Amino acid sequence: MKTKKVLSSMLGATMLVSLMAGCSSNSGGSSTTPASTEKAAETAKTDNTGGKKTELVFWTLFAGGDGEYMDQIISSFNKSQDNISIKNVKLEWAEYYTKLVTGVSGGKGPDIGISHTSKLPELIKAGVVSELDTTGKAINLNWDNYNSNILSSATVNGKHYAVPIDTHPFIMYYNKKHLQTAGLLGADGKPTMESGADGFVKFLTTLKDKLPKDVTPFAFSNNADDPYRLWWALYSQQGGNDVISDDGKTPAIDTDKAIKAANYIKDLYYTSKVIKPQDPDFYKTFQSGKGAIMMTGVWATGTWETTKDLDFGAMPIPNIYGNTKTWGDSHTIILPVTAKEDPKKREAALTFANYVAEKGGQVWAKAGHIPANKTVFDTTEYKGLKYRSDYASVAADVVFPKVSDKTWPKNDVLKKYLDEIWLNKTPTDAVFKKIDSELKTLLSK
């Protein structure tokens, strides 16, 4: 398969890495410099010509716990058979997508890579990612084993472009001790709250009234990623349109629903005052026992369960507007375009990808992610993991963005202006006029 010409605009867009600030960017993970990455790739490909094994280079962006779990899966795969060997090359999160684009463009990309589904359409348009259906058929890959909602986010124009290994949605965590003190913890260890917008506010104000003054009812940020994720969830719960039109050329925001969701969140800061104003580190607030609830991505599960004396629970975000729809993304495994297509290597690569999702799924779930392969839920290993089953159902409630190569820059526009609402700087209706104007410019390019 000949490498397609990579769009020059892609290089700028790949630096917009703020979308997944909480995801797979934990400190402490090892990384590989661009120079050493190229050397590793060339070495592996050279070794492949003289050995019996099919040796494949796998570029990843995982650090911290995610990186350790992926290392375990790769090691397990390499030991499970004698025909394929995977070499993991770890890149820094901030440089990963730029390196992937330039590597594929220059004919020095990996055999296997990682992509978020929100980034996938951009990579497809840039000629970086190849479709998988022919190879999938050759190895009898059963797409029916994958959660249909997650799989749909990796399917473009009816073709599979990636093997999803998880979804990592936005959920709610709660401190059982504080809810017990406030009389809001049921016998089953789960929160007791009325559904609906008023019910959640009543739940939070009860926490405010019953708990010590140094405990915030709702530990939460007031800028950037997580308030945006909550806004997307509440907008989606109302049935709001995707913010990009079907033809991808104009904004399609349902302004009334967008404003309603934003004002609801704003009132939590400034009317009911159940969120600590300008908390410099809301993760630390919850982890130290000074927050009754908090909301973020499922990747926090591993952190909370290793925190001494933190008795917590995890659940879908509350039903505010009639359902529990929420924000989420997905890690997927892709086969980058190569200068010369090698069917044997592609089949080996897809065999490995399916192994990661299926056999490695219970290991990957330890990081908190919801496995994409449905067979994982039946394994003894997965059933033995605490907390995960309490939010596994959220996989069906994730509202993925519409397929668009403008998803990441669009999200940056939204976060930039929504911050003006959370910081109480600009009226909500004025903010959405700004968003509409800037999205028109972005989508017209």
PDB file of C-alpha atoms in Angstrom, residues 110-401:
ATOM      1  CA  PRO A 110       5.546   1.618  13.080  1.00  0.00           C
ATOM      2  CA  ASP A 111       3.837  -1.625  12.140  1.00  0.00           C
ATOM      3  CA  ILE A 112       1.226  -1.044  14.867  1.00  0.00           C
ATOM      4  CA  GLY A 113       0.070   2.100  16.647  1.00  0.00           C
ATOM      5  CA  ILE A 114      -2.420   3.555  19.079  1.00  0.00           C
ATOM      6  CA  SER A 115      -5.151   6.086  18.323  1.00  0.00           C
ATOM      7  CA  HIS A 116      -7.983   7.609  20.295  1.00  0.00           C
ATOM      8  CA  THR A 117     -11.197   7.240  18.321  1.00  0.00           C
ATOM      9  CA  SER A 118     -11.649  11.019  18.542  1.00  0.00           C
ATOM     10  CA  LYS A 119      -8.367  11.378  16.620  1.00  0.00           C
ATOM     11  CA  LEU A 120      -8.997   8.552  14.148  1.00  0.00           C
ATOM     12  CA  PRO A 121     -10.853  10.544  11.415  1.00  0.00           C
ATOM     13  CA  GLU A 122      -8.010  13.054  11.330  1.00  0.00           C
ATOM     14  CA  LEU A 123      -5.462  10.277  10.858  1.00  0.00           C
ATOM     15  CA  ILE A 124      -7.578   8.622   8.170  1.00  0.00           C
ATOM     16  CA  LYS A 125      -7.900  11.864   6.211  1.00  0.00           C
ATOM     17  CA  ALA A 126      -4.150  12.370   6.494  1.00  0.00           C
ATOM     18  CA  GLY A 127      -3.491   8.935   4.982  1.00  0.00           C
ATOM     19  CA  VAL A 128      -1.892   7.592   8.158  1.00  0.00           C
ATOM     20  CA  VAL A 129      -4.273   4.714   8.983  1.00  0.00           C
ATOM     21  CA  SER A 130      -5.296   1.746   6.841  1.00  0.00           C
ATOM     22  CA  GLU A 131      -8.668  -0.035   6.913  1.00  0.00           C
ATOM     23  CA  LEU A 132      -8.777  -3.490   8.460  1.00  0.00           C
ATOM     24  CA  ASP A 133     -11.625  -5.460   6.916  1.00  0.00           C
ATOM     25  CA  THR A 134      -9.645  -7.505   4.369  1.00  0.00           C
ATOM     26  CA  THR A 135      -7.034  -8.479   6.958  1.00  0.00           C
ATOM     27  CA  GLY A 136      -9.713  -9.062   9.582  1.00  0.00           C
ATOM     28  CA  LYS A 137     -11.440 -11.522   7.291  1.00  0.00           C
ATOM     29  CA  ALA A 138      -8.153 -13.326   6.663  1.00  0.00           C
ATOM     30  CA  ILE A 139      -7.639 -14.019  10.385  1.00  0.00           C
ATOM     31  CA  ASN A 140     -11.359 -14.581  11.106  1.00  0.00           C
ATOM     32  CA  LEU A 141     -11.583 -11.631  13.465  1.00  0.00           C
ATOM     33  CA  ASN A 142     -15.062 -11.577  14.990  1.00  0.00           C
ATOM     34  CA  TRP A 143     -16.181  -7.948  15.203  1.00  0.00           C
ATOM     35  CA  ASP A 144     -19.380  -9.092  16.930  1.00  0.00           C
ATOM     36  CA  ASN A 145     -17.327  -9.707  20.069  1.00  0.00           C
ATOM     37  CA  TYR A 146     -16.873  -5.956  20.460  1.00  0.00           C
ATOM     38  CA  ASN A 147     -19.248  -3.553  22.176  1.00  0.00           C
ATOM     39  CA  SER A 148     -21.288  -2.058  19.341  1.00  0.00           C
ATOM     40  CA  ASN A 149     -21.221   1.501  20.687  1.00  0.00           C
ATOM     41  CA  ILE A 150     -17.448   1.498  21.100  1.00  0.00           C
ATOM     42  CA  LEU A 151     -16.896  -0.265  17.772  1.00  0.00           C
ATOM     43  CA  SER A 152     -19.030   2.311  15.965  1.00  0.00           C
ATOM     44  CA  SER A 153     -16.575   5.011  17.031  1.00  0.00           C
ATOM     45  CA  ALA A 154     -13.793   3.137  15.205  1.00  0.00           C
ATOM     46  CA  THR A 155     -15.862   2.602  12.056  1.00  0.00           C
ATOM     47  CA  VAL A 156     -15.819   5.205   9.284  1.00  0.00           C
ATOM     48  CA  ASN A 157     -18.006   4.997   6.184  1.00  0.00           C
ATOM     49  CA  GLY A 158     -18.853   1.398   7.032  1.00  0.00           C
ATOM     50  CA  LYS A 159     -15.225   0.275   7.288  1.00  0.00           C
ATOM     51  CA  HIS A 160     -13.288  -0.781  10.377  1.00  0.00           C
ATOM     52  CA  TYR A 161     -10.163   1.296  10.843  1.00  0.00           C
ATOM     53  CA  ALA A 162      -9.147   0.256  14.352  1.00  0.00           C
ATOM     54  CA  VAL A 163      -9.518  -2.440  16.975  1.00  0.00           C
ATOM     55  CA  PRO A 164     -10.933  -0.769  20.102  1.00  0.00           C
ATOM     56  CA  ILE A 165      -9.450  -1.972  23.361  1.00  0.00           C
ATOM     57  CA  ASP A 166     -11.523   0.129  25.761  1.00  0.00           C
ATOM     58  CA  THR A 167     -13.675   3.113  26.442  1.00  0.00           C
ATOM     59  CA  HIS A 168     -12.682   5.518  29.191  1.00  0.00           C
ATOM     60  CA  PRO A 169     -15.778   7.536  30.060  1.00  0.00           C
ATOM     61  CA  PHE A 170     -16.581  10.326  32.504  1.00  0.00           C
ATOM     62  CA  ILE A 171     -18.064   8.930  35.740  1.00  0.00           C
ATOM     63  CA  MET A 172     -18.688   9.842  39.378  1.00  0.00           C
ATOM     64  CA  TYR A 173     -16.706   8.797  42.463  1.00  0.00           C
ATOM     65  CA  TYR A 174     -17.945   9.198  46.018  1.00  0.00           C
ATOM     66  CA  ASN A 175     -16.507   9.018  49.529  1.00  0.00           C
ATOM     67  CA  LYS A 176     -18.587   6.455  51.431  1.00  0.00           C
ATOM     68  CA  LYS A 177     -17.675   7.845  54.853  1.00  0.00           C
ATOM     69  CA  HIS A 178     -18.937  11.326  54.007  1.00  0.00           C
ATOM     70  CA  LEU A 179     -22.138  10.070  52.404  1.00  0.00           C
ATOM     71  CA  GLN A 180     -22.780   7.874  55.444  1.00  0.00           C
ATOM     72  CA  THR A 181     -22.320  10.878  57.738  1.00  0.00           C
ATOM     73  CA  ALA A 182     -24.809  12.892  55.663  1.00  0.00           C
ATOM     74  CA  GLY A 183     -27.335  10.051  55.648  1.00  0.00           C
ATOM     75  CA  LEU A 184     -26.987   9.625  51.889  1.00  0.00           C
ATOM     76  CA  LEU A 185     -25.470   6.148  51.647  1.00  0.00           C
ATOM     77  CA  GLY A 186     -27.799   3.202  51.140  1.00  0.00           C
ATOM     78  CA  ALA A 187     -27.454  -0.252  52.673  1.00  0.00           C
ATOM     79  CA  ASP A 188     -25.960  -1.397  49.370  1.00  0.00           C
ATOM     80  CA  GLY A 189     -23.085   1.078  49.724  1.00  0.00           C
ATOM     81  CA  LYS A 190     -24.391   3.294  46.931  1.00  0.00           C
ATOM     82  CA  PRO A 191     -25.566   6.928  47.092  1.00  0.00           C
ATOM     83  CA  THR A 192     -29.221   7.652  47.701  1.00  0.00           C
ATOM     84  CA  MET A 193     -30.384  10.583  45.614  1.00  0.00           C
ATOM     85  CA  GLU A 194     -33.426  11.618  43.682  1.00  0.00           C
ATOM     86  CA  SER A 195     -33.057  11.608  39.903  1.00  0.00           C
ATOM     87  CA  GLY A 196     -33.299  14.806  37.927  1.00  0.00           C
ATOM     88  CA  ALA A 197     -31.645  18.211  38.015  1.00  0.00           C
ATOM     89  CA  ASP A 198     -33.220  19.241  41.330  1.00  0.00           C
ATOM     90  CA  GLY A 199     -32.494  15.867  42.890  1.00  0.00           C
ATOM     91  CA  PHE A 200     -28.751  16.153  42.303  1.00  0.00           C
ATOM     92  CA  VAL A 201     -28.645  19.711  43.678  1.00  0.00           C
ATOM     93  CA  LYS A 202     -30.584  18.562  46.751  1.00  0.00           C
ATOM     94  CA  PHE A 203     -28.087  15.723  47.216  1.00  0.00           C
ATOM     95  CA  LEU A 204     -25.153  18.150  47.061  1.00  0.00           C
ATOM     96  CA  THR A 205     -26.699  20.789  49.313  1.00  0.00           C
ATOM     97  CA  THR A 206     -27.465  18.102  51.907  1.00  0.00           C
ATOM     98  CA  LEU A 207     -23.786  17.159  51.847  1.00  0.00           C
ATOM     99  CA  LYS A 208     -22.911  20.828  52.250  1.00  0.00           C
ATOM    100  CA  ASP A 209     -25.215  21.211  55.261  1.00  0.00           C
ATOM    101  CA  LYS A 210     -24.272  17.959  57.026  1.00  0.00           C
ATOM    102  CA  LEU A 211     -20.502  17.730  56.484  1.00  0.00           C
ATOM    103  CA  PRO A 212     -17.678  19.709  58.148  1.00  0.00           C
ATOM    104  CA  LYS A 213     -16.914  23.053  56.510  1.00  0.00           C
ATOM    105  CA  ASP A 214     -13.510  21.844  55.323  1.00  0.00           C
ATOM    106  CA  VAL A 215     -15.113  19.111  53.185  1.00  0.00           C
ATOM    107  CA  THR A 216     -16.339  20.242  49.778  1.00  0.00           C
ATOM    108  CA  PRO A 217     -19.501  18.486  48.576  1.00  0.00           C
ATOM    109  CA  PHE A 218     -18.266  18.286  44.980  1.00  0.00           C
ATOM    110  CA  ALA A 219     -14.501  18.300  44.331  1.00  0.00           C
ATOM    111  CA  PHE A 220     -14.192  19.612  40.799  1.00  0.00           C
ATOM    112  CA  SER A 221     -12.132  21.809  38.519  1.00  0.00           C
ATOM    113  CA  ASN A 222     -13.511  25.077  37.172  1.00  0.00           C
ATOM    114  CA  ASN A 223     -11.615  25.107  33.923  1.00  0.00           C
ATOM    115  CA  ALA A 224     -10.411  22.928  31.048  1.00  0.00           C
ATOM    116  CA  ASP A 225     -11.209  19.269  30.514  1.00  0.00           C
ATOM    117  CA  ASP A 226     -13.500  17.958  33.220  1.00  0.00           C
ATOM    118  CA  PRO A 227     -16.081  20.784  33.256  1.00  0.00           C
ATOM    119  CA  TYR A 228     -16.193  20.434  29.466  1.00  0.00           C
ATOM    120  CA  ARG A 229     -16.802  16.692  29.834  1.00  0.00           C
ATOM    121  CA  LEU A 230     -19.633  17.320  32.303  1.00  0.00           C
ATOM    122  CA  TRP A 231     -21.140  19.896  29.946  1.00  0.00           C
ATOM    123  CA  TRP A 232     -20.995  17.405  27.056  1.00  0.00           C
ATOM    124  CA  ALA A 233     -22.666  14.774  29.256  1.00  0.00           C
ATOM    125  CA  LEU A 234     -25.536  17.048  30.311  1.00  0.00           C
ATOM    126  CA  TYR A 235     -25.950  18.413  26.792  1.00  0.00           C
ATOM    127  CA  SER A 236     -26.101  14.824  25.496  1.00  0.00           C
ATOM    128  CA  GLN A 237     -28.574  13.772  28.196  1.00  0.00           C
ATOM    129  CA  GLN A 238     -30.957  16.356  26.751  1.00  0.00           C
ATOM    130  CA  GLY A 239     -30.525  14.882  23.279  1.00  0.00           C
ATOM    131  CA  GLY A 240     -28.451  17.790  22.032  1.00  0.00           C
ATOM    132  CA  ASN A 241     -27.155  17.618  18.456  1.00  0.00           C
ATOM    133  CA  ASP A 242     -23.523  16.990  17.786  1.00  0.00           C
ATOM    134  CA  VAL A 243     -21.929  20.417  17.516  1.00  0.00           C
ATOM    135  CA  ILE A 244     -20.826  19.662  13.938  1.00  0.00           C
ATOM    136  CA  SER A 245     -23.374  19.287  11.135  1.00  0.00           C
ATOM    137  CA  ASP A 246     -23.801  16.089   9.120  1.00  0.00           C
ATOM    138  CA  ASP A 247     -21.817  17.514   6.205  1.00  0.00           C
ATOM    139  CA  GLY A 248     -19.044  18.581   8.589  1.00  0.00           C
ATOM    140  CA  LYS A 249     -18.981  22.125   7.257  1.00  0.00           C
ATOM    141  CA  THR A 250     -21.025  24.141   9.751  1.00  0.00           C
ATOM    142  CA  PRO A 251     -21.804  24.225  13.497  1.00  0.00           C
ATOM    143  CA  ALA A 252     -24.976  22.451  14.588  1.00  0.00           C
ATOM    144  CA  ILE A 253     -25.207  23.334  18.287  1.00  0.00           C
ATOM    145  CA  ASP A 254     -28.651  23.149  19.869  1.00  0.00           C
ATOM    146  CA  THR A 255     -28.175  26.485  21.621  1.00  0.00           C
ATOM    147  CA  ASP A 256     -31.058  26.217  24.098  1.00  0.00           C
ATOM    148  CA  LYS A 257     -29.867  22.834  25.381  1.00  0.00           C
ATOM    149  CA  ALA A 258     -26.235  23.951  25.381  1.00  0.00           C
ATOM    150  CA  ILE A 259     -27.066  27.003  27.487  1.00  0.00           C
ATOM    151  CA  LYS A 260     -29.258  24.975  29.851  1.00  0.00           C
ATOM    152  CA  ALA A 261     -26.452  22.474  30.507  1.00  0.00           C
ATOM    153  CA  ALA A 262     -23.856  25.216  30.971  1.00  0.00           C
ATOM    154  CA  ASN A 263     -26.021  27.266  33.343  1.00  0.00           C
ATOM    155  CA  TYR A 264     -26.767  24.186  35.431  1.00  0.00           C
ATOM    156  CA  ILE A 265     -23.037  23.632  35.952  1.00  0.00           C
ATOM    157  CA  LYS A 266     -22.404  27.327  36.545  1.00  0.00           C
ATOM    158  CA  ASP A 267     -25.026  27.345  39.297  1.00  0.00           C
ATOM    159  CA  LEU A 268     -23.173  24.564  41.093  1.00  0.00           C
ATOM    160  CA  TYR A 269     -20.242  26.975  41.417  1.00  0.00           C
ATOM    161  CA  TYR A 270     -21.993  30.237  42.125  1.00  0.00           C
ATOM    162  CA  THR A 271     -25.611  29.651  43.261  1.00  0.00           C
ATOM    163  CA  SER A 272     -25.711  26.506  45.383  1.00  0.00           C
ATOM    164  CA  LYS A 273     -21.944  26.871  45.961  1.00  0.00           C
ATOM    165  CA  VAL A 274     -21.306  23.165  46.332  1.00  0.00           C
ATOM    166  CA  ILE A 275     -17.979  23.262  44.477  1.00  0.00           C
ATOM    167  CA  LYS A 276     -14.884  24.735  46.099  1.00  0.00           C
ATOM    168  CA  PRO A 277     -14.035  27.883  44.084  1.00  0.00           C
ATOM    169  CA  GLN A 278     -10.863  27.609  42.017  1.00  0.00           C
ATOM    170  CA  ASP A 279      -9.619  24.410  43.592  1.00  0.00           C
ATOM    171  CA  PRO A 280      -5.970  24.133  42.485  1.00  0.00           C
ATOM    172  CA  ASP A 281      -6.024  20.312  42.609  1.00  0.00           C
ATOM    173  CA  PHE A 282      -9.425  18.669  42.903  1.00  0.00           C
ATOM    174  CA  TYR A 283      -7.885  15.207  42.530  1.00  0.00           C
ATOM    175  CA  LYS A 284      -5.868  15.862  45.684  1.00  0.00           C
ATOM    176  CA  THR A 285      -8.950  17.236  47.431  1.00  0.00           C
ATOM    177  CA  PHE A 286     -10.850  13.987  46.869  1.00  0.00           C
ATOM    178  CA  GLN A 287      -7.858  11.737  47.475  1.00  0.00           C
ATOM    179  CA  SER A 288      -7.129  13.396  50.831  1.00  0.00           C
ATOM    180  CA  GLY A 289     -10.705  12.861  51.995  1.00  0.00           C
ATOM    181  CA  LYS A 290     -11.730  16.496  51.682  1.00  0.00           C
ATOM    182  CA  GLY A 291     -14.282  15.915  48.917  1.00  0.00           C
ATOM    183  CA  ALA A 292     -17.569  14.028  49.167  1.00  0.00           C
ATOM    184  CA  ILE A 293     -17.880  13.345  45.433  1.00  0.00           C
ATOM    185  CA  MET A 294     -15.875  14.091  42.313  1.00  0.00           C
ATOM    186  CA  MET A 295     -16.231  13.444  38.595  1.00  0.00           C
ATOM    187  CA  THR A 296     -13.527  12.564  36.097  1.00  0.00           C
ATOM    188  CA  GLY A 297     -12.512   9.734  33.789  1.00  0.00           C
ATOM    189  CA  VAL A 298     -12.351   6.071  34.818  1.00  0.00           C
ATOM    190  CA  TRP A 299      -8.551   6.213  34.766  1.00  0.00           C
ATOM    191  CA  ALA A 300      -8.706   7.556  38.349  1.00  0.00           C
ATOM    192  CA  THR A 301      -9.968   4.220  39.693  1.00  0.00           C
ATOM    193  CA  GLY A 302      -6.490   2.755  40.003  1.00  0.00           C
ATOM    194  CA  THR A 303      -5.283   5.802  41.904  1.00  0.00           C
ATOM    195  CA  TRP A 304      -8.128   5.792  44.405  1.00  0.00           C
ATOM    196  CA  GLU A 305      -7.911   2.077  45.159  1.00  0.00           C
ATOM    197  CA  THR A 306      -4.217   2.383  46.045  1.00  0.00           C
ATOM    198  CA  THR A 307      -4.850   5.362  48.335  1.00  0.00           C
ATOM    199  CA  LYS A 308      -4.675   4.373  51.989  1.00  0.00           C
ATOM    200  CA  ASP A 309      -7.896   4.730  53.989  1.00  0.00           C
ATOM    201  CA  LEU A 310      -9.942   6.049  51.047  1.00  0.00           C
ATOM    202  CA  ASP A 311     -13.248   4.170  51.183  1.00  0.00           C
ATOM    203  CA  PHE A 312     -14.814   5.127  47.877  1.00  0.00           C
ATOM    204  CA  GLY A 313     -17.334   3.984  45.320  1.00  0.00           C
ATOM    205  CA  ALA A 314     -17.697   4.479  41.579  1.00  0.00           C
ATOM    206  CA  MET A 315     -20.835   4.855  39.471  1.00  0.00           C
ATOM    207  CA  PRO A 316     -22.231   6.393  36.277  1.00  0.00           C
ATOM    208  CA  ILE A 317     -22.797  10.131  36.491  1.00  0.00           C
ATOM    209  CA  PRO A 318     -26.261  10.974  37.852  1.00  0.00           C
ATOM    210  CA  ASN A 319     -29.399  11.047  35.758  1.00  0.00           C
ATOM    211  CA  ILE A 320     -29.918  14.805  35.437  1.00  0.00           C
ATOM    212  CA  TYR A 321     -32.007  15.023  32.269  1.00  0.00           C
ATOM    213  CA  GLY A 322     -33.661  11.636  31.921  1.00  0.00           C
ATOM    214  CA  ASN A 323     -30.719   9.311  31.287  1.00  0.00           C
ATOM    215  CA  THR A 324     -27.043   8.737  32.124  1.00  0.00           C
ATOM    216  CA  LYS A 325     -25.443   9.666  28.789  1.00  0.00           C
ATOM    217  CA  THR A 326     -21.881  10.842  29.247  1.00  0.00           C
ATOM    218  CA  TRP A 327     -18.599  11.875  27.637  1.00  0.00           C
ATOM    219  CA  GLY A 328     -16.022   9.265  26.698  1.00  0.00           C
ATOM    220  CA  ASP A 329     -13.256   8.311  24.318  1.00  0.00           C
ATOM    221  CA  SER A 330     -11.594   5.054  23.360  1.00  0.00           C
ATOM    222  CA  HIS A 331      -8.071   3.718  22.930  1.00  0.00           C
ATOM    223  CA  THR A 332      -7.741   1.703  19.752  1.00  0.00           C
ATOM    224  CA  ILE A 333      -5.028  -0.217  17.939  1.00  0.00           C
ATOM    225  CA  ILE A 334      -4.363   0.841  14.352  1.00  0.00           C
ATOM    226  CA  LEU A 335      -2.276  -0.455  11.461  1.00  0.00           C
ATOM    227  CA  PRO A 336      -0.482   2.554   9.965  1.00  0.00           C
ATOM    228  CA  VAL A 337      -0.066   2.851   6.223  1.00  0.00           C
ATOM    229  CA  THR A 338       3.255   1.469   5.019  1.00  0.00           C
ATOM    230  CA  ALA A 339       5.271   2.091   1.881  1.00  0.00           C
ATOM    231  CA  LYS A 340       5.047  -1.604   0.993  1.00  0.00           C
ATOM    232  CA  GLU A 341       2.129  -3.695   2.187  1.00  0.00           C
ATOM    233  CA  ASP A 342       3.075  -7.050   3.723  1.00  0.00           C
ATOM    234  CA  PRO A 343      -0.051  -9.225   4.213  1.00  0.00           C
ATOM    235  CA  LYS A 344       1.778 -11.563   6.591  1.00  0.00           C
ATOM    236  CA  LYS A 345       2.823  -8.715   8.865  1.00  0.00           C
ATOM    237  CA  ARG A 346      -0.642  -7.150   8.738  1.00  0.00           C
ATOM    238  CA  GLU A 347      -2.254 -10.437   9.743  1.00  0.00           C
ATOM    239  CA  ALA A 348       0.245 -10.812  12.573  1.00  0.00           C
ATOM    240  CA  ALA A 349      -0.407  -7.238  13.698  1.00  0.00           C
ATOM    241  CA  LEU A 350      -4.176  -7.696  13.737  1.00  0.00           C
ATOM    242  CA  THR A 351      -3.804 -11.016  15.563  1.00  0.00           C
ATOM    243  CA  PHE A 352      -1.917  -9.141  18.264  1.00  0.00           C
ATOM    244  CA  ALA A 353      -4.502  -6.325  18.359  1.00  0.00           C
ATOM    245  CA  ASN A 354      -7.319  -8.814  18.893  1.00  0.00           C
ATOM    246  CA  TYR A 355      -5.286 -10.485  21.654  1.00  0.00           C
ATOM    247  CA  VAL A 356      -4.826  -7.163  23.455  1.00  0.00           C
ATOM    248  CA  ALA A 357      -8.570  -6.505  23.396  1.00  0.00           C
ATOM    249  CA  GLU A 358      -9.619 -10.048  24.312  1.00  0.00           C
ATOM    250  CA  LYS A 359      -6.972 -11.947  26.284  1.00  0.00           C
ATOM    251  CA  GLY A 360      -5.370  -8.783  27.629  1.00  0.00           C
ATOM    252  CA  GLY A 361      -8.659  -7.071  28.411  1.00  0.00           C
ATOM    253  CA  GLN A 362      -8.805  -8.082  32.061  1.00  0.00           C
ATOM    254  CA  VAL A 363      -5.272  -6.741  32.579  1.00  0.00           C
ATOM    255  CA  TRP A 364      -6.114  -3.491  30.801  1.00  0.00           C
ATOM    256  CA  ALA A 365      -9.217  -3.142  32.973  1.00  0.00           C
ATOM    257  CA  LYS A 366      -6.962  -2.825  36.029  1.00  0.00           C
ATOM    258  CA  ALA A 367      -6.183   0.709  34.840  1.00  0.00           C
ATOM    259  CA  GLY A 368      -9.879   1.485  35.241  1.00  0.00           C
ATOM    260  CA  HIS A 369     -10.846   1.353  31.565  1.00  0.00           C
ATOM    261  CA  ILE A 370     -13.965  -0.481  30.387  1.00  0.00           C
ATOM    262  CA  PRO A 371     -12.920  -3.315  28.025  1.00  0.00           C
ATOM    263  CA  ALA A 372     -14.215  -3.071  24.457  1.00  0.00           C
ATOM    264  CA  ASN A 373     -14.275  -6.829  23.887  1.00  0.00           C
ATOM    265  CA  LYS A 374     -17.440  -8.226  25.483  1.00  0.00           C
ATOM    266  CA  THR A 375     -15.905 -11.624  26.210  1.00  0.00           C
ATOM    267  CA  VAL A 376     -13.691 -10.044  28.881  1.00  0.00           C
ATOM    268  CA  PHE A 377     -16.659  -9.520  31.214  1.00  0.00           C
ATOM    269  CA  ASP A 378     -17.111 -13.292  31.549  1.00  0.00           C
ATOM    270  CA  THR A 379     -13.563 -13.941  32.735  1.00  0.00           C
ATOM    271  CA  THR A 380     -12.802 -14.802  36.340  1.00  0.00           C
ATOM    272  CA  GLU A 381     -10.070 -12.184  36.378  1.00  0.00           C
ATOM    273  CA  TYR A 382     -12.417  -9.361  35.414  1.00  0.00           C
ATOM    274  CA  LYS A 383     -15.135 -10.466  37.823  1.00  0.00           C
ATOM    275  CA  GLY A 384     -12.548 -10.354  40.605  1.00  0.00           C
ATOM    276  CA  LEU A 385     -11.794  -6.660  40.051  1.00  0.00           C
ATOM    277  CA  LYS A 386     -13.563  -4.298  42.448  1.00  0.00           C
ATOM    278  CA  TYR A 387     -15.396  -1.170  41.275  1.00  0.00           C
ATOM    279  CA  ARG A 388     -15.216  -1.878  37.503  1.00  0.00           C
ATOM    280  CA  SER A 389     -18.541  -3.698  37.340  1.00  0.00           C
ATOM    281  CA  ASP A 390     -20.201  -0.713  39.018  1.00  0.00           C
ATOM    282  CA  TYR A 391     -19.673   1.368  35.904  1.00  0.00           C
ATOM    283  CA  ALA A 392     -19.204  -1.197  33.121  1.00  0.00           C
ATOM    284  CA  SER A 393     -22.672  -0.360  31.788  1.00  0.00           C
ATOM    285  CA  VAL A 394     -21.501   3.164  30.956  1.00  0.00           C
ATOM    286  CA  ALA A 395     -19.923   1.798  27.761  1.00  0.00           C
ATOM    287  CA  ALA A 396     -23.379   1.894  26.179  1.00  0.00           C
ATOM    288  CA  ASP A 397     -24.006   5.468  27.393  1.00  0.00           C
ATOM    289  CA  VAL A 398     -20.909   7.132  25.951  1.00  0.00           C
ATOM    290  CA  VAL A 399     -21.827   9.713  23.326  1.00  0.00           C
ATOM    291  CA  PHE A 400     -18.903   9.726  20.915  1.00  0.00           C
ATOM    292  CA  PRO A 401     -18.434  12.787  18.706  1.00  0.00           C
TER     293      PRO A 401
END
